[in-house]
Amino acid sequence: MSYENIEVRTEAGKVGIITLNRPKALNALNDALMTELGQALKAFDADDAIGCIILTGSERAFAAGADISAMAKYSFIDTYKGDYITRNWETIRSIRKPVIGAVAGFALGGGCELAMMCDFIIAADNAKFGQPEIKIGVIPGAGGTQRLPRAVGKSKAMDMALTARMMDAAEAERAGLVSRVVPFEKLADEALGAALIIAGFSQIAVMAAKESVNRAFESGLSDGVMFERRLFHALFATQDQKEGMDAFLTKRQPDFKNA
Ligand code: CAA
């Protein structure tokens, strides 16, 4: 499939890479881009060869938010009735394979929210995260007020949403918003390295791990622990569990079949 607002490629036959590509608008997220992103994510998710997906932008911007020029003219009725602006953003939540956000430059507003929808974020040292919607008379509209406090706690989330200040990569790592920070020149390799490691494991175990960690945000501790235990037990029905444990015990590399 050909796309106008994103670039899509694979690496080593097992990692799908999606690059946001509206450079003139700092990768501002409009309906067309988000539709294409959803299509590309679904295509990789359905491809048995792909074990992990990377979502990235440019050196200057991961994404500078929802497209202000597209939404400036909307009325309340447009947005409410048509569920405009973020209606097609949730596709990423339905993706069952891991999605790594490789973030450089601005990740603002919807850009920060999109990064937070990834399973984890690896940031370049020039990354800047923010929820500056308050400056244009609105509030975050794609989960920022919900995911940011879960990631960095109430105080920093309030600070960012109310003052619109940006958080640099070092602060984002300290606060737990990103898992690692690397120099920009190393970002692509670092993300690819992580993706290749994930793609080398049993896809079934990887999907179960993602599902179980996500459950921590949707349930209480007892329910979450029980959910995890059931998935853990279920993995004993897979060939990959037999292979993984036998490989450990016989001191060899496992050969996972995703079965
Ligand atoms: N929407 C549309 N266009 C945008 C954009 C956005 N969110 N962000 C940047 N652009 C465009 C600019 O209009 C500019 O276009 P022109 O060259 O045609 O004028 C181009 O990208 C480059 O931007 P700047 O000249 O402003 O670059 P800068 O380096 O001076 O500043 C910036 C960079 C700080 C990111 C600044 O562009 C900015 O503040 N952008 C808006 C950030 C923002 O408010 N994001 C939240 C959007 S609302 C939202 O996301 C709602 C939601 O939760 C879903």
XYZ file of C-alpha atoms and ligand atoms in Angstrom:
313
model
C 0.000 0.000 0.000
C 1.264 3.523 -0.682
C 0.917 6.273 1.890
C 1.177 10.064 1.698
C 1.694 11.032 5.329
C 3.774 8.166 6.666
C 6.634 5.994 5.452
C 6.522 2.282 6.101
C 9.290 -0.297 5.880
C 10.465 -3.493 7.483
C 13.841 -4.329 8.988
C 15.340 -7.845 9.033
C 11.942 -9.152 7.901
C 10.613 -8.997 11.444
C 10.395 -5.376 12.597
C 7.867 -2.976 11.096
C 8.905 0.687 11.076
C 6.410 3.516 10.606
C 7.778 7.044 10.203
C 5.419 10.006 10.493
C 6.116 12.192 7.484
C 4.499 15.627 7.294
C 7.728 17.603 7.767
C 6.299 21.005 6.798
C 3.765 20.803 9.637
C 6.143 19.133 12.143
C 4.169 15.915 11.665
C 0.945 17.495 12.897
C -1.640 14.754 13.144
C -4.608 15.123 10.824
C -7.343 12.686 9.882
C -5.525 11.437 6.782
C -2.301 10.748 8.675
C -4.063 8.968 11.521
C -6.094 6.859 9.077
C -2.900 5.811 7.299
C -1.191 5.122 10.620
C -4.083 2.877 11.644
C -3.904 0.990 8.345
C -0.148 0.473 8.611
C -0.344 -0.662 12.234
C -3.096 -3.153 11.424
C -1.166 -4.502 8.439
C 1.933 -5.138 10.570
C -0.190 -6.632 13.347
C -1.700 -9.099 10.869
C 1.692 -10.061 9.391
C 2.948 -13.218 11.136
C 6.558 -12.385 10.268
C 6.486 -9.098 12.184
C 7.297 -9.370 15.877
C 7.530 -5.712 16.862
C 6.637 -2.293 15.471
C 8.514 1.006 15.819
C 6.699 4.326 15.487
C 8.950 7.321 14.926
C 9.138 10.812 13.437
C 11.950 13.141 12.400
C 14.860 14.687 14.274
C 12.864 17.908 14.711
C 9.494 16.445 15.598
C 7.881 13.180 16.554
C 4.626 15.128 16.189
C 3.685 18.674 17.227
C 0.116 17.704 18.052
C -3.238 17.482 16.371
C -3.383 19.606 13.217
C -4.489 23.024 14.440
C -5.199 24.333 10.947
C -7.586 21.429 10.336
C -9.479 21.770 13.618
C -9.545 25.552 14.093
C -12.802 25.913 12.179
C -14.745 23.137 13.911
C -17.807 23.835 16.052
C -18.808 21.809 19.091
C -21.495 20.103 17.018
C -18.890 19.080 14.389
C -16.577 17.567 16.961
C -19.263 15.934 19.113
C -21.565 14.616 16.412
C -18.822 13.628 14.012
C -16.487 12.551 16.829
C -13.888 14.590 14.955
C -10.163 14.989 15.508
C -9.363 11.919 17.590
C -11.995 9.446 16.383
C -9.503 7.276 14.499
C -6.687 7.542 17.043
C -7.564 4.561 19.163
C -6.560 1.979 16.529
C -3.128 1.856 18.097
C -4.699 0.535 21.313
C -6.067 -2.480 19.443
C -2.624 -3.521 18.172
C -1.554 -6.694 19.954
C 2.128 -6.677 19.011
C 4.423 -4.293 20.879
C 4.753 -0.769 19.521
C 7.891 1.135 20.521
C 7.748 4.933 20.265
C 11.127 6.262 19.128
C 10.782 9.945 19.901
C 13.046 12.823 18.868
C 12.234 16.519 18.889
C 8.764 17.795 19.726
C 6.167 15.401 21.098
C 3.483 17.910 21.963
C -0.246 17.694 22.533
C -1.536 14.832 20.431
C 2.092 13.970 19.656
C 2.791 13.358 23.328
C -0.489 11.472 23.599
C 0.372 9.301 20.606
C 3.797 8.554 22.094
C 2.100 7.552 25.348
C -0.160 5.145 23.435
C 2.977 3.249 22.423
C 3.985 0.407 24.742
C 7.170 2.162 25.717
C 9.110 5.196 24.619
C 12.778 5.433 23.774
C 13.705 9.111 23.566
C 16.480 10.990 21.831
C 18.307 13.518 23.976
C 16.622 16.349 22.035
C 13.084 15.113 22.752
C 10.609 17.546 24.297
C 7.296 16.381 25.704
C 4.372 18.642 26.480
C 0.611 19.092 26.656
C 0.337 22.733 25.568
C -3.333 22.608 24.487
C -4.211 25.106 27.239
C -2.360 27.747 25.198
C -4.882 27.399 22.374
C -7.965 27.369 24.561
C -8.560 23.637 24.878
C -7.270 20.656 26.857
C -5.611 17.384 25.813
C -8.127 15.376 23.798
C -6.436 12.057 23.098
C -5.886 10.707 26.575
C -3.251 13.145 27.864
C -5.057 13.967 31.094
C -5.416 10.236 31.787
C -2.162 8.671 30.606
C 0.212 11.427 31.714
C -0.715 11.236 35.432
C -0.444 7.461 35.260
C 3.043 7.846 33.756
C 4.511 10.746 35.758
C 2.145 11.282 38.693
C -0.394 14.015 39.381
C 1.943 16.885 40.185
C 3.987 16.811 36.988
C 0.918 16.023 34.886
C -0.929 19.032 36.329
C 2.165 21.192 35.861
C 2.419 20.252 32.193
C -1.290 20.491 31.398
C -1.806 23.758 33.278
C 1.382 25.688 32.477
C 2.083 24.112 29.057
C 5.744 23.766 29.928
C 7.771 21.195 28.059
C 9.641 18.351 29.719
C 13.048 17.540 28.274
C 14.277 14.001 27.718
C 16.281 13.810 30.954
C 13.285 14.892 33.038
C 11.018 12.537 31.096
C 13.321 9.630 31.932
C 13.516 10.626 35.616
C 9.736 10.887 35.738
C 9.197 7.480 34.121
C 7.583 8.775 30.936
C 10.324 7.211 28.787
C 12.269 4.024 29.349
C 15.636 5.156 27.965
C 17.341 8.238 26.528
C 20.057 8.068 23.881
C 21.839 10.624 21.703
C 19.722 11.411 18.636
C 22.249 9.714 16.327
C 21.708 6.444 18.192
C 17.905 6.570 18.442
C 17.072 4.469 15.383
C 19.632 1.784 16.271
C 18.567 1.691 19.914
C 14.895 1.266 18.995
C 15.733 -1.319 16.343
C 17.924 -3.228 18.793
C 15.082 -3.384 21.312
C 12.589 -4.359 18.597
C 14.844 -7.154 17.311
C 15.217 -8.542 20.819
C 11.426 -8.575 21.244
C 10.901 -10.050 17.768
C 13.273 -12.884 18.694
C 11.054 -14.081 21.540
C 7.887 -16.162 21.319
C 5.211 -13.902 19.805
C 2.614 -15.537 21.999
C 4.541 -14.823 25.192
C 5.252 -11.272 23.988
C 1.569 -10.617 23.298
C 0.632 -12.076 26.678
C 3.204 -9.892 28.459
C 1.870 -6.771 26.727
C -1.723 -7.692 27.506
C -0.894 -8.372 31.126
C 1.072 -5.159 31.732
C -1.742 -3.166 30.119
C -4.174 -4.852 32.489
C -2.425 -3.063 35.341
C -3.997 0.165 34.077
C -7.500 -1.239 33.752
C -8.011 -3.231 36.948
C -7.358 -3.466 40.674
C -4.327 -5.394 41.956
C -6.130 -8.645 42.798
C -7.886 -8.797 39.423
C -4.672 -7.878 37.630
C -2.632 -10.521 39.440
C -5.302 -13.148 38.695
C -5.365 -12.103 35.022
C -1.571 -12.427 34.884
C -1.669 -15.853 36.566
C -4.219 -17.175 34.078
C -2.130 -15.995 31.128
C 1.031 -17.394 32.749
C -0.651 -20.777 33.166
C -2.028 -20.658 29.604
C 1.483 -20.267 28.181
C 2.214 -23.797 29.423
C -0.016 -24.953 26.558
C 2.445 -23.582 23.992
C 5.333 -25.308 22.236
C 7.362 -22.164 22.842
C 7.227 -22.701 26.617
C 8.574 -26.249 26.176
C 11.224 -24.988 23.754
C 12.253 -22.019 25.908
C 12.645 -24.012 29.092
C 14.332 -26.968 27.385
C 16.775 -24.591 25.670
C 17.666 -23.057 29.033
C 18.172 -26.451 30.671
C 20.244 -27.858 27.784
C 22.244 -24.618 27.502
C 21.335 -23.738 23.896
C 19.553 -20.916 22.088
C 15.776 -21.396 21.833
C 14.114 -21.713 18.433
C 10.656 -20.256 18.954
C 7.945 -21.237 16.467
C 5.246 -18.865 17.717
C 3.124 -21.861 18.447
N -0.833 21.907 13.746
C -0.649 22.451 12.541
N 0.526 22.972 12.127
C 1.546 22.972 12.995
C 1.433 22.426 14.277
C 0.177 21.861 14.651
N -0.031 21.274 15.849
N 2.606 22.574 14.926
C 3.448 23.180 14.071
N 2.801 23.420 12.887
C 3.342 24.086 11.706
C 3.461 25.585 11.903
O 2.219 26.215 11.681
C 4.516 25.923 10.887
O 3.904 25.949 9.612
P 4.279 27.159 8.564
O 5.750 26.966 8.309
O 3.425 26.867 7.397
O 3.991 28.433 9.274
C 5.435 24.707 10.892
O 4.674 23.646 11.488
C 6.666 24.910 11.737
O 6.271 25.357 13.025
P 6.858 26.666 13.717
O 7.251 27.683 12.693
O 5.878 27.088 14.751
O 8.187 26.060 14.368
P 8.888 26.527 15.729
O 10.178 25.751 15.767
O 8.961 27.995 15.829
O 7.932 26.017 16.902
C 6.532 24.411 18.027
C 7.709 24.631 17.070
C 6.905 24.876 19.434
C 6.256 22.907 18.034
C 5.295 25.199 17.547
O 5.086 24.893 16.162
C 4.034 24.896 18.271
O 3.828 25.385 19.367
N 3.135 24.063 17.670
C 1.851 23.772 18.215
C 1.942 22.810 19.392
C 0.569 22.554 19.973
O -0.106 23.440 20.431
N 0.148 21.271 19.962
C -1.123 20.884 20.478
C -2.135 20.850 19.378
S -3.783 20.571 19.981
C -3.881 18.897 20.263
O -2.940 18.167 20.040
C -5.200 18.407 20.740
C -5.187 17.012 21.221
O -4.844 16.756 22.370
C -5.613 15.922 20.393
